[in-house]
GROMACS .gro file of C-alpha atoms in nm:
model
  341
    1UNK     CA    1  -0.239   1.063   1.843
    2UNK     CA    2   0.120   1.098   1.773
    3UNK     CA    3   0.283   1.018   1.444
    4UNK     CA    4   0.609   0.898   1.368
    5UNK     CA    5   0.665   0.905   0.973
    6UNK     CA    6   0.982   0.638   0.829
    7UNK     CA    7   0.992   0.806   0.442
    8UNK     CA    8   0.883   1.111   0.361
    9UNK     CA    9   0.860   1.058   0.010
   10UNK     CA   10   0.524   1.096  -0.247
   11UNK     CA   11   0.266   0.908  -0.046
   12UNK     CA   12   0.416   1.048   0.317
   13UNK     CA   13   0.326   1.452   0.153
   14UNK     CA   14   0.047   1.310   0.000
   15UNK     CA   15  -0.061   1.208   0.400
   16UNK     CA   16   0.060   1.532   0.578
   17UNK     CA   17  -0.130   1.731   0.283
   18UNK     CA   18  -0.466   1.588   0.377
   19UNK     CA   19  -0.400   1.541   0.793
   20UNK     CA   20  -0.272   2.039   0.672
   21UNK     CA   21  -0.598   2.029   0.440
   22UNK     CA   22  -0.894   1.822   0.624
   23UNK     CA   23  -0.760   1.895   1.014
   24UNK     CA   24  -1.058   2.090   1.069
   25UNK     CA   25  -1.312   1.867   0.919
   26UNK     CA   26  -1.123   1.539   1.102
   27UNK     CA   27  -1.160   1.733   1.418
   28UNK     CA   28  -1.499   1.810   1.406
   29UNK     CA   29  -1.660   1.559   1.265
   30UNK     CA   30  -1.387   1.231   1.415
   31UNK     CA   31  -1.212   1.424   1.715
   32UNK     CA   32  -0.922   1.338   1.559
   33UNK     CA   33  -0.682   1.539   1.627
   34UNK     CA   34  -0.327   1.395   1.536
   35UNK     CA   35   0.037   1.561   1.551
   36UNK     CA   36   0.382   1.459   1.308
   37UNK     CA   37   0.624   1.376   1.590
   38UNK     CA   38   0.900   1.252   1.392
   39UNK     CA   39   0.990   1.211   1.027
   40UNK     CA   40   1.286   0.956   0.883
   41UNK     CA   41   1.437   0.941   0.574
   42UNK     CA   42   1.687   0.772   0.365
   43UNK     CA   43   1.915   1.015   0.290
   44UNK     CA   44   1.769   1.369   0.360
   45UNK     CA   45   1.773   1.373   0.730
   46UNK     CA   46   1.536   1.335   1.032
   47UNK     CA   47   1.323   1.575   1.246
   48UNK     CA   48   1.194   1.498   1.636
   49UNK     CA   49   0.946   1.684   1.799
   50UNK     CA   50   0.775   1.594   2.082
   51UNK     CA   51   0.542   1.895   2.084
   52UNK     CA   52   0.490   1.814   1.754
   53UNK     CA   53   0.617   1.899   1.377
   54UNK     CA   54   0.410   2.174   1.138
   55UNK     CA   55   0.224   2.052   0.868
   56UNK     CA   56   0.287   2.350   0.637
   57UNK     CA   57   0.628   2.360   0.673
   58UNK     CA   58   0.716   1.961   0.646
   59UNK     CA   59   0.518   2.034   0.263
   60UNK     CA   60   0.719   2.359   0.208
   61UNK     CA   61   1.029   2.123   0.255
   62UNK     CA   62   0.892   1.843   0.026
   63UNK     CA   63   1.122   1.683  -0.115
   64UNK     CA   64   1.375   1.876  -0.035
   65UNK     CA   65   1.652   1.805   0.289
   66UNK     CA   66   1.505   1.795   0.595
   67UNK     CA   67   1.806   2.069   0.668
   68UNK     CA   68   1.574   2.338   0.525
   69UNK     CA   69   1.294   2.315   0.859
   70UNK     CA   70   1.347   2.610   1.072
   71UNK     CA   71   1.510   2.527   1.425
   72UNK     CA   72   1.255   2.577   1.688
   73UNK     CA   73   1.215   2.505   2.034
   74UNK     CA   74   1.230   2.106   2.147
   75UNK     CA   75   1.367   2.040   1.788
   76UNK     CA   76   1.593   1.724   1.764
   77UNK     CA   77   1.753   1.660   1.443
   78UNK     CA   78   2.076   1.435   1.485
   79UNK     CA   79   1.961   1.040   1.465
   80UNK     CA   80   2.192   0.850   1.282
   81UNK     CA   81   1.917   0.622   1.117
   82UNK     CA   82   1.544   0.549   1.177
   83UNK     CA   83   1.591   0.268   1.348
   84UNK     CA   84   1.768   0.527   1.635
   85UNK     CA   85   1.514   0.741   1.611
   86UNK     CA   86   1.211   0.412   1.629
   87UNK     CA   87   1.371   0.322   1.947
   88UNK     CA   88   1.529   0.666   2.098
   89UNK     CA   89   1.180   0.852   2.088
   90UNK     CA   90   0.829   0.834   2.171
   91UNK     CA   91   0.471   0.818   1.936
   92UNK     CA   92   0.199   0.649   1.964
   93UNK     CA   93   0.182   0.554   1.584
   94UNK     CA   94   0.451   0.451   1.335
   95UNK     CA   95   0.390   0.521   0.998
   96UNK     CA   96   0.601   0.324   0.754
   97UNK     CA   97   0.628   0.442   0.394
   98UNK     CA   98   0.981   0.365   0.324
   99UNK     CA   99   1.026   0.192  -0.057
  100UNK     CA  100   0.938  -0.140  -0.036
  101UNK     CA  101   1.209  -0.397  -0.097
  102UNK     CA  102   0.977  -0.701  -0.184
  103UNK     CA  103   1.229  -0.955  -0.169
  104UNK     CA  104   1.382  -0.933   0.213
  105UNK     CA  105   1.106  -0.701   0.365
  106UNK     CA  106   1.443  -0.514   0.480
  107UNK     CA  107   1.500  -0.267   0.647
  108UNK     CA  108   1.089  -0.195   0.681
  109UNK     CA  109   1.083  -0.554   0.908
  110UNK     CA  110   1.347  -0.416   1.130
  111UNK     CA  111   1.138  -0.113   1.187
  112UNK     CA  112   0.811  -0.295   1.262
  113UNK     CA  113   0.991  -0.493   1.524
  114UNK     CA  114   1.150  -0.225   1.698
  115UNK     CA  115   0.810  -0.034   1.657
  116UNK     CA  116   0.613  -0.373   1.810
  117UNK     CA  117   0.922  -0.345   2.082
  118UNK     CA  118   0.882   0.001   2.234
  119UNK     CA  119   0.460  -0.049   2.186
  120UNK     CA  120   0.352   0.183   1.896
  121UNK     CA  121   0.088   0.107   1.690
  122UNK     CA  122   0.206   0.020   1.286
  123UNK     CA  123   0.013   0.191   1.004
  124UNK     CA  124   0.204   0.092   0.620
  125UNK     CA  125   0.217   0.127   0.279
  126UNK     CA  126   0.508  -0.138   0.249
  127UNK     CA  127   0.417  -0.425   0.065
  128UNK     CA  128   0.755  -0.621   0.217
  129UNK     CA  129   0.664  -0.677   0.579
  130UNK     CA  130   0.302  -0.762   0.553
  131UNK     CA  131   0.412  -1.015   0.249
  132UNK     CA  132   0.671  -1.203   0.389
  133UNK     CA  133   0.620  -1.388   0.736
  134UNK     CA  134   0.251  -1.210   0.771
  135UNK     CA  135   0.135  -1.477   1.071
  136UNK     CA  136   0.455  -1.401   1.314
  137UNK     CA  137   0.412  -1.049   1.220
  138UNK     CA  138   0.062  -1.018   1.355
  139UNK     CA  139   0.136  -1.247   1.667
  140UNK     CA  140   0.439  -1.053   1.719
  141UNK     CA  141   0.209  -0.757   1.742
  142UNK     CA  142  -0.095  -0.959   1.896
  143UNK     CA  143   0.150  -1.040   2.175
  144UNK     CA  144   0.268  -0.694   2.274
  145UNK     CA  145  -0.099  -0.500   2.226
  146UNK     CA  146  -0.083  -0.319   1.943
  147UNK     CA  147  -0.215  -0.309   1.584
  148UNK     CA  148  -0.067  -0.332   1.250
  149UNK     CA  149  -0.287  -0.196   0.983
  150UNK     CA  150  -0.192  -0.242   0.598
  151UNK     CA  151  -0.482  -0.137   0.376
  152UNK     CA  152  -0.267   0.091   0.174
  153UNK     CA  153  -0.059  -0.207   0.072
  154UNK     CA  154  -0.284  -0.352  -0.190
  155UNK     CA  155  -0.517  -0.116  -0.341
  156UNK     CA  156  -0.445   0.243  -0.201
  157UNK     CA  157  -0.748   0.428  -0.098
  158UNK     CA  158  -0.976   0.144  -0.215
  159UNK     CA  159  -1.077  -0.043   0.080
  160UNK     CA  160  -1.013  -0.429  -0.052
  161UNK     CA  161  -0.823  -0.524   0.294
  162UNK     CA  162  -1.122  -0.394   0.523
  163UNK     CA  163  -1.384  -0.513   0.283
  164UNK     CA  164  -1.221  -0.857   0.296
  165UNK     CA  165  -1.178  -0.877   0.662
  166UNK     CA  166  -1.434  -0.658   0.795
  167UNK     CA  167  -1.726  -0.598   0.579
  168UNK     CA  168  -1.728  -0.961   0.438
  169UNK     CA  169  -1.609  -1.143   0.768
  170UNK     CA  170  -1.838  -1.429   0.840
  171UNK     CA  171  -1.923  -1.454   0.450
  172UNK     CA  172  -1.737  -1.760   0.376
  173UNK     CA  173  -1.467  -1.592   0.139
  174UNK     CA  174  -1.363  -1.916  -0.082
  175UNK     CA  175  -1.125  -1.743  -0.345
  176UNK     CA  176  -1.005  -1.353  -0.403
  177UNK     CA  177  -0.896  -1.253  -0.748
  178UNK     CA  178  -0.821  -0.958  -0.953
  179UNK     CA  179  -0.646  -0.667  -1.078
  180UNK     CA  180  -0.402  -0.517  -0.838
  181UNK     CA  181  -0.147  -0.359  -1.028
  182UNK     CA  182  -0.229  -0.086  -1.246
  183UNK     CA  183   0.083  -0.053  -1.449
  184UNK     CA  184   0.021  -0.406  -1.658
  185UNK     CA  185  -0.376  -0.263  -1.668
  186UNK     CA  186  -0.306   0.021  -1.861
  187UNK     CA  187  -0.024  -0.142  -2.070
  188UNK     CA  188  -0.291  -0.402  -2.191
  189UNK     CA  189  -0.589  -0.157  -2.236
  190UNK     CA  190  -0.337   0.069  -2.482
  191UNK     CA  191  -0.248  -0.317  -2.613
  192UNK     CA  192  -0.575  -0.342  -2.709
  193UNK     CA  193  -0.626   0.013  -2.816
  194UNK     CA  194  -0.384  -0.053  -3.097
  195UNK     CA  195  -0.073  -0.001  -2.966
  196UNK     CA  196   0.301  -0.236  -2.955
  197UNK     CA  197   0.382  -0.342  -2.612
  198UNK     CA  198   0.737  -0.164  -2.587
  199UNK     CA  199   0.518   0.179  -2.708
  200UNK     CA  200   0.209   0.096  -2.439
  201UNK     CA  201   0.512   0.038  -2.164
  202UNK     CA  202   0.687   0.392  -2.282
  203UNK     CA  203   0.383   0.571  -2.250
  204UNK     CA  204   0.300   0.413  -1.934
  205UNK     CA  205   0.687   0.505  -1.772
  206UNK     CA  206   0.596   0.857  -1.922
  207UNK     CA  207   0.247   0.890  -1.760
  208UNK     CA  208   0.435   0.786  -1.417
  209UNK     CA  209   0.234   0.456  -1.360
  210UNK     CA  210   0.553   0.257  -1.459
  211UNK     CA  211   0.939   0.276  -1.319
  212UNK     CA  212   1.253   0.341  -1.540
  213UNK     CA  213   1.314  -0.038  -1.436
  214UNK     CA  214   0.920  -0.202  -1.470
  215UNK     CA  215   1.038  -0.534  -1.415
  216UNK     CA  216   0.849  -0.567  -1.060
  217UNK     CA  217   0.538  -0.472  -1.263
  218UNK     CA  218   0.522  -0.649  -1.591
  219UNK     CA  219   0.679  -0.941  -1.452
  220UNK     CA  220   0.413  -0.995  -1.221
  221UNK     CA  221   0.624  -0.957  -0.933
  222UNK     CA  222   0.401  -0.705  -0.772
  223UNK     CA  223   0.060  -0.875  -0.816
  224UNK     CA  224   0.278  -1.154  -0.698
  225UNK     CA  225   0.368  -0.944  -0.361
  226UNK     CA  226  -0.017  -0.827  -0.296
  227UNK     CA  227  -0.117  -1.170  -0.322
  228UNK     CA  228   0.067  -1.292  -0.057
  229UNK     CA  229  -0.071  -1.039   0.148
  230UNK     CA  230  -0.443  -1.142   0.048
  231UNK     CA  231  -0.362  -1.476   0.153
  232UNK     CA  232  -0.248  -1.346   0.486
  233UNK     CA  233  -0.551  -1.114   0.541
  234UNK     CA  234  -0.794  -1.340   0.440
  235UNK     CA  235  -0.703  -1.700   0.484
  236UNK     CA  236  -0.447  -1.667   0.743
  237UNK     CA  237  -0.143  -1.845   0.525
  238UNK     CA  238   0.219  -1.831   0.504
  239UNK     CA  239   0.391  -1.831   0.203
  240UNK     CA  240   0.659  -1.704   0.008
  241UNK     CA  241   0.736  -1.565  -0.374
  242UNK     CA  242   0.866  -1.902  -0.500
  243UNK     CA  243   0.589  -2.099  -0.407
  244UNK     CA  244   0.374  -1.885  -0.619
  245UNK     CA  245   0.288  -1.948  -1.010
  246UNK     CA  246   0.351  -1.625  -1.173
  247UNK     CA  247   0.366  -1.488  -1.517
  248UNK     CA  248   0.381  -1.150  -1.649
  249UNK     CA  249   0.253  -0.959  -1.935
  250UNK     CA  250   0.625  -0.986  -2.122
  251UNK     CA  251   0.462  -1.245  -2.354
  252UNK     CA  252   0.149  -1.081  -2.505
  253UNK     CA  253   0.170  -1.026  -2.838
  254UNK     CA  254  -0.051  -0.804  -3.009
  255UNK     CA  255  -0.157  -1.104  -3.211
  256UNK     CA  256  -0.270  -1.267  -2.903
  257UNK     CA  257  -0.486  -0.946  -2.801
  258UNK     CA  258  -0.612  -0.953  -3.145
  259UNK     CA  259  -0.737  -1.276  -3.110
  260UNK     CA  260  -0.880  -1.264  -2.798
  261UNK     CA  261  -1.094  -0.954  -2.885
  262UNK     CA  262  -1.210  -1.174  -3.171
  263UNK     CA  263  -1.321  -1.388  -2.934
  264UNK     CA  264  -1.508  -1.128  -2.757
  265UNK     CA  265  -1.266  -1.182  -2.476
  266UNK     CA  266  -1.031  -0.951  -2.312
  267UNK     CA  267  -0.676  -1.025  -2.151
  268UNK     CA  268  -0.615  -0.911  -1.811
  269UNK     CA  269  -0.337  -0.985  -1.586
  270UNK     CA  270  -0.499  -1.170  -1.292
  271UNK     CA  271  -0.371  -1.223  -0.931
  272UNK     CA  272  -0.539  -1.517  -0.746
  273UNK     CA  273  -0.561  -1.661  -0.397
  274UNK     CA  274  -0.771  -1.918  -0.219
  275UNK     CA  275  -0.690  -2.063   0.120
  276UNK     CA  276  -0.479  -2.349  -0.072
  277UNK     CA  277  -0.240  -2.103  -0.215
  278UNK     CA  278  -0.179  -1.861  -0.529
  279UNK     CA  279  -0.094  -1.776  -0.878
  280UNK     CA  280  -0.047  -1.456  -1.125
  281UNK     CA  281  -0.075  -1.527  -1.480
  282UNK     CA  282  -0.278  -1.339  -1.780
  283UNK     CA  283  -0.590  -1.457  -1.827
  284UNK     CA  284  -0.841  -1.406  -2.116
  285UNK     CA  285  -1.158  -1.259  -1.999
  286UNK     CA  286  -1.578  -1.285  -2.098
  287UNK     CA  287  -1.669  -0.922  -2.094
  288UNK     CA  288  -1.945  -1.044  -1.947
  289UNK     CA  289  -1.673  -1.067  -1.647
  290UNK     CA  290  -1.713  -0.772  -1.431
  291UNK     CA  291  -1.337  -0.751  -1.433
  292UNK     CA  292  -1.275  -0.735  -1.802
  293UNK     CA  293  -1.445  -0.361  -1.769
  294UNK     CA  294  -1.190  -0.251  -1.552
  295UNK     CA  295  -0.936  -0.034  -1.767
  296UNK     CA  296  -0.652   0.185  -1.769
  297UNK     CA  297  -0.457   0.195  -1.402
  298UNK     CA  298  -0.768   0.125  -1.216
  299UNK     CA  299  -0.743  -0.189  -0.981
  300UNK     CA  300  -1.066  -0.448  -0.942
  301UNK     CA  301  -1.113  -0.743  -0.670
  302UNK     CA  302  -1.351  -0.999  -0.690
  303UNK     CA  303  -1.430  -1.213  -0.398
  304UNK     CA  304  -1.609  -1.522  -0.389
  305UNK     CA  305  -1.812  -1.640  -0.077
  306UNK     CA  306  -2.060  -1.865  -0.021
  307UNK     CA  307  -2.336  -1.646   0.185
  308UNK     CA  308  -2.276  -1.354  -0.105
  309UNK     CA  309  -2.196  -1.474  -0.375
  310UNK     CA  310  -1.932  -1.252  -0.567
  311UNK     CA  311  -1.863  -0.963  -0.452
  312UNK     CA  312  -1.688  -0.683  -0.676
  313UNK     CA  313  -1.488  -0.323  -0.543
  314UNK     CA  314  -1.340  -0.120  -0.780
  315UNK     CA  315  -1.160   0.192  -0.770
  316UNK     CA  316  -0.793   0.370  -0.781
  317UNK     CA  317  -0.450   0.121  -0.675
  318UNK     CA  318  -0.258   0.362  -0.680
  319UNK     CA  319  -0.162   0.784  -0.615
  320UNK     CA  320  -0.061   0.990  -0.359
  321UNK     CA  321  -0.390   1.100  -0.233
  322UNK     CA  322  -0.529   0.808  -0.256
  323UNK     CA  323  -0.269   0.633  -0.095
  324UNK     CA  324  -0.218   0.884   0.147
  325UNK     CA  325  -0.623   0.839   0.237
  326UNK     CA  326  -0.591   0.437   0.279
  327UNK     CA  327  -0.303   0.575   0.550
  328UNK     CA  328  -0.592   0.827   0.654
  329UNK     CA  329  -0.822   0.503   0.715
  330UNK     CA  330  -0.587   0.297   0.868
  331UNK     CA  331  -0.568   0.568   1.131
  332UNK     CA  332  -0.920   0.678   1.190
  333UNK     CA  333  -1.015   0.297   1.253
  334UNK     CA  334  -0.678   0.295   1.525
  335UNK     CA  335  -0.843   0.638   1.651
  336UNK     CA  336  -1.190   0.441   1.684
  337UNK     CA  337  -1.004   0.113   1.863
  338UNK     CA  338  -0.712   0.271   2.104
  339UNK     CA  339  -0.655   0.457   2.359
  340UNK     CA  340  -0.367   0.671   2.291
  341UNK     CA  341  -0.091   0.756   2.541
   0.00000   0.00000   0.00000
């Protein structure tokens, strides 16, 4: 399987570290056996290889320019963006990390379509694509035989999107809701923990789990983002940001976590979707609610069927290992599925 990487940023490394650190235990125990191709970026260059790309020395370069790899034999450097290089070169997989832009999907949309064009399987991290126009996407790719795979895009390494559609198909999934961004999590457990919101958010941006800018995050825009792609993946609707109800965790006061502790309640910032459509708004919690446990950055999704009743996962929504395994995943089950070229 070859691999074409657009960004080469935290979650890319984190990928190419485990495909350097596991290759002998994927081989043996998944024949899998995959090569880096080609690797886009922004603003630090490109690299083409059809024999392939070295692990070690893509993470020796990091995060550095793309300048610094060695020249070697078959080594093609000058693309003038990644949509030349999408088009100009061959792979059977395109992985697209790029930073999400959740408003226009753009330019990861542009990718996917020239990807979908010239046949190469799609595995993403990007939130944009998969959240705005999700059906034409996946007929788009339905029509031209390949697969787009996403699982990365809403809880990292924990498996919500093949839960949802694999493990529970069949169940009768009536309504998904949770906590999907870990940012507003940890805000509101240090809320409750005693401290103001601006110090909870400062320690948070100093921790890494939120941006210099948070606004995506504690205005619910995020949650907002991933629910759009739950309705997609599980009941097969359309719709967009403003058609959602969404509220962020700007207007908790510490009075209001106060008095919801009182109440032997907790607030959480919930995201919601059912087949009829979608909200994000803070909620106050029973702890008797398996997702009123869930603290810090972790993530939590609770669906409701009819044959199973409710159904819990928990685990990590975010890091680059773990999103660099739900990329891992995505690829093992395209490994299982395919036929490569």
């Amino acid at each position: 399987m070859k691999l074409m990487l657009i960004g080469f940023g935290v979650v890319g490394q984190g990928l190419v570290e485990i495909l350097h650190d596991k290759k002998e235990t994927l081989e043996a125990q998944h024949g899998f056996s995959p090569q880096v191709v080609g690797v886009a970026t922004g603003s630090r260059g490109f690299l083409y290889n059809a024999k392939g790309l070295s692990l070690s020395t893509l993470l020796d370069v990091g995060r550095g320019s793309l300048a610094d790899y060695p020249d070697e034999e078959g080594l093609e450097r000058d693309f003038s963006d990644a949509s030349d290089l999408i088009q100009g070169r061959g792979a059977d997989v395109l992985v697209e990390i790029s930073p999400t832009n959740i408003d226009t999907a753009m330019p990861a949309t542009k990718h996917f379509q020239m990807a979908i064009a010239t046949k190469k399987h799609i595995v993403t991290a990007n939130k944009g694509p998969v959240a705005v126009g999700f059906s034409q996407l996946m007929q788009q790719a339905k029509d031209a035989g390949v697969h787009i795979r996403y699982e990365a895009t809403l809880m990292a390494g924990t498996p919500a999107i093949n839960i949802g559609t694999e493990a529970l198909a069949g169940s009768g999934i009536k309504a998904v809701r949770g906590i999907v961004n870990g940012t507003t999590n940890y805000i509101l457990t240090q809320m409750e923990a005693g401290l103001a919101y601006e110090d909870a958010l400062k320690k948070a941006q100093e921790l890494g789990y939120a941006e210099t800018d948070p606004t995506a995050d504690v205005e619910g825009l995020d949650a907002a983002a991933k629910v759009l792609i739950m309705m997609g993946a599980f009941f097969g609707k359309d719709a967009s940001l403003k058609e959602l109800d969404v509220t962020g965790i700007t207007g908790i006061s510490a009075a209001d976590i106060a008095e919801a502790k009182e109440a032997g309640e907790r607030y959480k910032l919930i995201a919601e979707a059912t087949v009829t459509g979608g909200r994000v708004m803070p909620m106050r919690l029973p702890l008797s609610d398996p997702l009123a446990q869930v603290s810090s950055a972790t993530n939590a999704l609770t669906f409701s069927t009819e044959l199973m009743g409710d159904v819990t996962v928990i685990g990590a929504g975010a890091g680059q290992k773990e999103t660099g395994f739900a990329l891992l995943s995505d690829l093992l089950a395209l490994h299982r599925t395919i036929t490569t070229r």
